[in-house]
Coordinates of C-alpha atoms and ligand atoms in Angstrom, one line a residue:
X3 CA 16.8 -6.4 37.1
X4 CA 16.0 -3.3 35.2
X5 CA 16.3 -0.3 37.6
X6 CA 15.9 2.5 35.1
X7 CA 12.6 3.3 33.4
X8 CA 12.4 3.4 29.6
X9 CA 9.5 4.4 27.5
X10 CA 7.5 1.4 26.3
X11 CA 7.8 0.5 22.7
X12 CA 4.3 1.8 22.2
X13 CA 5.1 5.3 23.5
X14 CA 8.4 5.6 21.6
X15 CA 6.8 4.5 18.3
X16 CA 4.2 7.2 18.8
X17 CA 6.9 9.8 19.7
X18 CA 8.9 8.9 16.6
X19 CA 5.9 9.2 14.4
X20 CA 5.0 12.6 15.9
X21 CA 8.5 13.8 15.4
X22 CA 8.7 12.6 11.8
X23 CA 5.3 14.1 10.9
X24 CA 5.8 17.5 12.5
X25 CA 9.4 18.0 11.1
X26 CA 8.3 17.3 7.5
X27 CA 9.4 20.1 5.3
X28 CA 6.4 22.0 3.9
X29 CA 3.1 20.4 5.0
X30 CA 3.2 19.0 8.6
X31 CA 1.4 15.7 9.1
X32 CA 0.3 13.3 11.8
X33 CA -0.5 9.6 11.0
X34 CA -4.3 9.0 11.2
X35 CA -4.0 5.7 13.0
X36 CA -3.2 7.6 16.2
X37 CA -6.7 9.2 16.2
X38 CA -8.0 5.9 17.6
X39 CA -7.1 5.8 21.3
X40 CA -9.9 5.1 23.8
X41 CA -11.3 8.7 23.6
X42 CA -10.8 8.8 19.8
X43 CA -12.5 5.4 19.3
X44 CA -15.5 6.6 21.4
X45 CA -15.7 9.8 19.4
X46 CA -15.6 7.9 16.2
X47 CA -18.5 5.7 17.4
X48 CA -20.4 8.9 17.9
X49 CA -19.5 10.2 14.4
X50 CA -21.0 7.0 13.0
X51 CA -24.4 7.9 14.4
X52 CA -24.4 11.6 13.3
X53 CA -27.1 12.5 10.7
X54 CA -24.5 14.1 8.5
X55 CA -22.3 11.0 8.4
X56 CA -24.4 8.7 6.2
X57 CA -21.4 6.4 5.5
X58 CA -21.7 3.9 8.4
X59 CA -25.5 3.5 8.0
X60 CA -25.1 2.8 4.3
X61 CA -22.4 0.3 5.0
X62 CA -24.6 -1.4 7.7
X63 CA -27.8 -1.3 5.5
X64 CA -26.0 -3.1 2.7
X65 CA -24.7 -5.8 5.0
X66 CA -28.1 -6.2 6.6
X67 CA -29.9 -6.4 3.3
X68 CA -27.4 -8.6 1.4
X69 CA -25.7 -10.7 4.0
X70 CA -27.5 -13.9 2.6
X71 CA -26.4 -13.1 -1.1
X72 CA -22.9 -12.4 0.1
X73 CA -22.4 -15.6 2.1
X74 CA -24.0 -17.6 -0.7
X75 CA -21.0 -16.7 -3.0
X76 CA -18.3 -18.0 -0.6
X77 CA -16.4 -21.3 -0.5
X78 CA -16.8 -23.4 2.7
X79 CA -15.6 -24.0 5.4
X80 CA -14.7 -20.3 5.9
X81 CA -13.6 -18.2 8.8
X82 CA -13.7 -14.4 9.1
X83 CA -10.9 -11.8 9.8
X84 CA -11.8 -8.1 10.0
X85 CA -9.3 -5.3 9.5
X86 CA -10.1 -2.5 12.0
X87 CA -13.2 -4.1 13.5
X88 CA -14.0 -1.2 15.8
X89 CA -16.8 -2.4 18.0
X90 CA -17.9 -4.8 15.3
X91 CA -21.6 -3.8 15.2
X92 CA -22.0 -4.0 11.4
X93 CA -20.4 -7.4 11.3
X94 CA -23.2 -9.1 13.1
X95 CA -25.2 -9.5 9.9
X96 CA -22.4 -11.4 8.2
X97 CA -21.7 -13.6 11.2
X98 CA -25.3 -14.5 11.7
X99 CA -25.7 -15.4 8.1
X100 CA -22.6 -17.6 8.3
X101 CA -23.6 -19.2 11.5
X102 CA -26.7 -20.6 9.8
X103 CA -24.4 -22.7 7.7
X104 CA -21.4 -23.6 9.9
X105 CA -19.6 -22.9 13.2
X106 CA -17.6 -19.8 12.5
X107 CA -14.4 -18.4 13.9
X108 CA -14.2 -14.6 13.8
X109 CA -10.8 -12.8 14.2
X110 CA -11.2 -9.0 14.7
X111 CA -7.9 -7.2 14.1
X112 CA -7.9 -3.8 15.9
X113 CA -5.3 -1.5 17.4
X114 CA -7.7 0.1 19.9
X115 CA -7.9 -2.2 22.9
X116 CA -11.1 -0.6 24.1
X117 CA -12.8 -1.1 20.7
X118 CA -11.5 -4.7 20.6
X119 CA -12.9 -5.5 24.0
X120 CA -16.3 -4.1 23.0
X121 CA -16.2 -6.1 19.8
X122 CA -15.4 -9.4 21.6
X123 CA -18.3 -8.7 24.0
X124 CA -20.8 -7.7 21.3
X125 CA -20.2 -10.6 18.9
X126 CA -19.0 -13.3 21.3
X127 CA -22.6 -13.9 22.2
X128 CA -23.8 -15.1 18.7
X129 CA -24.5 -18.9 18.7
X130 CA -21.9 -20.9 16.8
X131 CA -19.5 -18.0 16.6
X132 CA -16.2 -17.9 18.4
X133 CA -14.3 -14.6 18.6
X134 CA -10.5 -14.4 18.9
X135 CA -9.2 -10.8 18.9
X136 CA -5.8 -9.7 17.6
X137 CA -4.6 -6.3 19.0
X138 CA -2.3 -5.7 16.0
X139 CA -1.8 -3.6 12.9
X140 CA -3.8 -4.9 9.9
X141 CA -1.2 -6.9 8.0
X142 CA 0.6 -8.3 11.0
X143 CA -2.8 -9.5 12.4
X144 CA -3.9 -10.9 9.1
X145 CA -0.7 -12.8 8.6
X146 CA -1.0 -14.3 12.1
X147 CA -4.6 -15.4 11.3
X148 CA -3.6 -16.8 7.9
X149 CA -0.7 -18.7 9.4
X150 CA -3.0 -20.4 12.0
X151 CA -5.5 -21.9 9.6
X152 CA -5.9 -25.4 8.3
X153 CA -5.2 -25.9 4.6
X154 CA -8.8 -26.7 3.6
X155 CA -10.2 -23.6 5.4
X156 CA -11.0 -20.4 3.5
X157 CA -10.8 -16.9 4.8
X158 CA -13.2 -14.0 4.4
X159 CA -11.5 -10.7 5.1
X160 CA -13.8 -7.8 6.0
X161 CA -12.5 -4.3 5.3
X162 CA -15.5 -2.1 5.9
X163 CA -16.3 1.6 6.5
X164 CA -14.3 2.7 3.5
X165 CA -11.1 2.6 5.5
X166 CA -9.2 1.8 2.3
X167 CA -10.0 5.4 1.4
X168 CA -7.8 6.6 4.2
X169 CA -4.8 5.4 2.3
X170 CA -3.6 7.5 -0.7
X171 CA -5.1 6.0 -3.9
X172 CA -1.9 4.2 -4.9
X173 CA -1.1 3.0 -1.4
X174 CA -4.7 1.7 -1.1
X175 CA -4.1 -0.4 -4.2
X176 CA -0.8 -1.6 -2.9
X177 CA -2.6 -2.6 0.4
X178 CA -5.2 -4.6 -1.5
X179 CA -2.4 -6.4 -3.3
X180 CA -0.6 -7.1 0.0
X181 CA -3.9 -8.5 1.4
X182 CA -4.2 -10.7 -1.7
X183 CA -0.6 -12.0 -1.1
X184 CA -1.5 -13.3 2.4
X185 CA -4.6 -15.1 1.0
X186 CA -5.2 -18.2 -1.1
X187 CA -7.3 -18.6 -4.3
X188 CA -10.9 -18.8 -3.4
X189 CA -10.6 -16.7 -0.3
X190 CA -12.7 -13.5 -0.2
X191 CA -12.4 -9.8 0.6
X192 CA -15.5 -7.8 1.3
X193 CA -14.5 -4.2 0.7
X194 CA -16.6 -1.2 1.6
X195 CA -16.0 1.9 -0.5
X196 CA -17.6 5.3 -0.1
X197 CA -18.6 6.8 -3.5
X198 CA -18.3 10.3 -4.8
X199 CA -21.3 12.5 -4.1
X200 CA -22.1 16.2 -4.1
X201 CA -19.4 18.4 -2.4
X202 CA -21.6 19.9 0.3
X203 CA -22.8 16.5 1.5
X204 CA -19.2 15.2 1.6
X205 CA -17.9 18.3 3.5
X206 CA -20.7 18.1 6.1
X207 CA -19.9 14.4 6.8
X208 CA -16.5 15.5 7.9
X209 CA -17.4 18.8 9.5
X210 CA -20.6 18.3 11.4
X211 CA -22.3 21.3 13.1
X212 CA -22.3 19.6 16.5
X213 CA -18.5 19.5 16.4
X214 CA -18.0 15.8 17.0
X215 CA -15.6 15.4 14.1
X216 CA -13.7 18.5 15.2
X217 CA -13.4 17.0 18.7
X218 CA -12.2 13.7 17.1
X219 CA -9.6 15.4 15.1
X220 CA -8.4 17.6 18.0
X221 CA -8.2 14.7 20.3
X222 CA -5.0 13.8 18.4
X223 CA -3.4 16.8 19.9
X224 CA -4.9 16.1 23.3
X225 CA -3.4 12.6 23.0
X226 CA 0.0 14.0 22.3
X227 CA -0.4 16.1 25.5
X228 CA -1.5 13.1 27.6
X229 CA 1.0 10.5 26.3
X230 CA 4.0 12.6 25.3
X231 CA 3.7 15.4 27.9
X232 CA 3.1 18.1 25.2
X233 CA 1.5 21.5 25.8
X234 CA -0.8 22.0 22.7
X235 CA -3.5 24.6 23.5
X236 CA -6.5 23.0 21.8
X237 CA -8.4 26.3 21.7
X238 CA -5.7 27.6 19.4
X239 CA -6.3 25.0 16.7
X240 CA -9.3 24.7 14.4
X241 CA -10.7 21.6 12.6
X242 CA -10.9 21.9 8.9
X243 CA -12.3 19.6 6.2
X244 CA -11.5 20.3 2.5
X245 CA -12.6 18.7 -0.7
X246 CA -9.6 18.1 -3.0
X247 CA -11.1 17.9 -6.5
X248 CA -8.0 16.7 -8.2
X249 CA -7.4 13.8 -5.8
X250 CA -11.1 13.2 -5.1
X251 CA -10.7 13.2 -1.4
X252 CA -11.7 14.9 1.8
X253 CA -8.7 16.2 3.7
X254 CA -8.8 16.8 7.4
X255 CA -6.5 19.4 8.9
X256 CA -5.9 21.2 12.2
X257 CA -5.2 24.9 11.6
X258 CA -3.1 26.9 14.0
X259 CA -5.0 30.1 14.8
X260 CA -1.9 32.1 15.7
X261 CA 1.9 31.9 15.6
X262 CA 2.8 29.5 18.4
X263 CA 5.4 27.1 19.7
X264 CA 4.6 23.8 21.3
X265 CA 7.0 21.5 23.2
X266 CA 6.7 17.8 23.1
X267 CA 9.1 16.4 25.8
X268 CA 8.8 12.7 25.1
X269 CA 9.5 13.3 21.4
X270 CA 12.5 15.5 22.4
X271 CA 11.2 18.4 20.3
X272 CA 9.8 21.9 20.1
X273 CA 7.7 22.7 17.1
X274 CA 6.6 26.1 15.9
X275 CA 3.5 27.0 13.8
X276 CA 2.9 30.1 11.7
X277 CA -0.6 31.7 11.9
X278 CA -2.8 29.7 9.6
X279 CA -0.4 26.8 9.2
X280 CA -2.0 23.4 9.2
X281 CA -1.3 19.8 10.3
X282 CA -2.8 17.3 7.9
X283 CA -4.3 14.4 9.9
X284 CA -6.3 12.3 7.5
X285 CA -7.6 11.9 4.0
X286 CA -10.7 10.1 2.9
X287 CA -10.7 9.2 -0.8
X288 CA -14.0 8.8 -2.6
X289 CA -14.5 6.2 -5.4
X290 CA -16.5 5.6 -8.5
X291 CA -18.1 2.2 -8.7
X292 CA -16.3 1.1 -11.9
X293 CA -13.0 2.3 -10.4
X294 CA -13.2 -0.2 -7.6
X295 CA -13.7 -3.1 -10.1
X296 CA -10.7 -2.0 -12.1
X297 CA -8.6 -1.7 -8.9
X298 CA -9.7 -5.2 -7.8
X299 CA -8.8 -6.7 -11.1
X300 CA -5.3 -5.1 -11.1
X301 CA -4.6 -6.5 -7.6
X302 CA -5.6 -10.2 -8.1
X303 CA -9.3 -10.4 -7.4
X304 CA -12.5 -10.9 -9.4
X305 CA -15.6 -9.1 -8.3
X306 CA -18.4 -11.5 -7.6
X307 CA -20.8 -8.8 -6.5
X308 CA -21.2 -5.0 -6.0
X309 CA -24.1 -3.7 -4.0
X310 CA -24.8 0.1 -3.9
X311 CA -26.9 1.8 -1.3
X312 CA -29.9 3.8 -2.7
X313 CA -29.8 6.5 -0.1
X314 CA -26.1 7.3 0.4
X315 CA -23.8 6.4 -2.5
X316 CA -21.6 3.6 -1.0
X317 CA -20.6 0.3 -2.5
X318 CA -20.0 -3.1 -0.8
X319 CA -17.7 -5.1 -3.1
X320 CA -17.3 -8.9 -2.8
X321 CA -13.8 -9.7 -4.2
X322 CA -12.7 -13.3 -4.7
X323 CA -9.0 -14.2 -4.9
X324 CA -8.0 -15.5 -8.3
Ligands
LIG402 N1 -12.8 5.7 7.4 C1 -13.5 6.9 7.9 C2 -13.8 7.8 6.7 O1 -12.9 8.1 5.9 C3 -12.8 7.6 9.0 C4 -13.3 9.0 9.4 C5 -14.6 9.4 9.5 C6 -12.5 10.0 9.9 N2 -14.6 10.7 9.9 C7 -13.4 11.1 10.2 C8 -11.2 10.2 10.0 C9 -12.9 12.3 10.6 C10 -10.7 11.4 10.5 C11 -11.5 12.4 10.8 O2 -14.9 8.3 6.6

């Protein structure tokens, strides 16, 4: 019998990631996937309905308008896996279009248990759709789904919301390649990509006046307080969104408003911040429509369709595995 207590794998992974990121020489960093605990996932759902954040509505509009065209290009029978489903609201359009042609299995892959539960509830009620959730990181989940399928079944992988843009450009491309490696010829990847637009619009989307995005970003520090026993004073950090013209990306930071020292017991560390020093928490790369096609081609896909929203420049790309 185990008589001592040991941090769960979950907590110690988080502690390791926090220690690595905050002891980086030069720019301090925290990995963005930790933004999505239960509070963070709920705040992100709110970001998606902010007037300044047109991205999710554009993504959903394209799916609603073109679901038929999209499913017409697929090979059947086909099942659906989604990387980072969130609550899965946008996915309804695709699942409904597919369910008119066949019984469909839908495998949401999501690290937030609360978002996954909401997704299973929301989409489990569509006729002829069965939902089987995987609480796993993207590639681990996708490999599990791919392993479980029959040889004649195809897979449609959804990677929506421009989440690919949260990787560095090169890492995003490597990721598309890794997804391709887990798939078979004739399988499909539906990839959402936010396109470049004027700077003011882009900044406001990541720094809304109501402060929801600021709360989302700062919740990462609150989470470190909750889970790792740290003493971050949230009033002494400020949310900041910057446009990096060279890299064509929005960068999200948390700026320390004064010189301060924070202790993080579960990560066995104390960390000090200079006045004005920042922690880099997330990047969101913006694309050009032609750039996505070139990237798809280099990573083993052909593009069967690219649909661009008329109101908010955003592209839905249907990539077929060669
Ligand atoms: N994939 C989303 C994006 O890049 C994630 C996101 C939206 C986000 N707003 C954010 C991440 C604010 C961190 C902070 O648009």
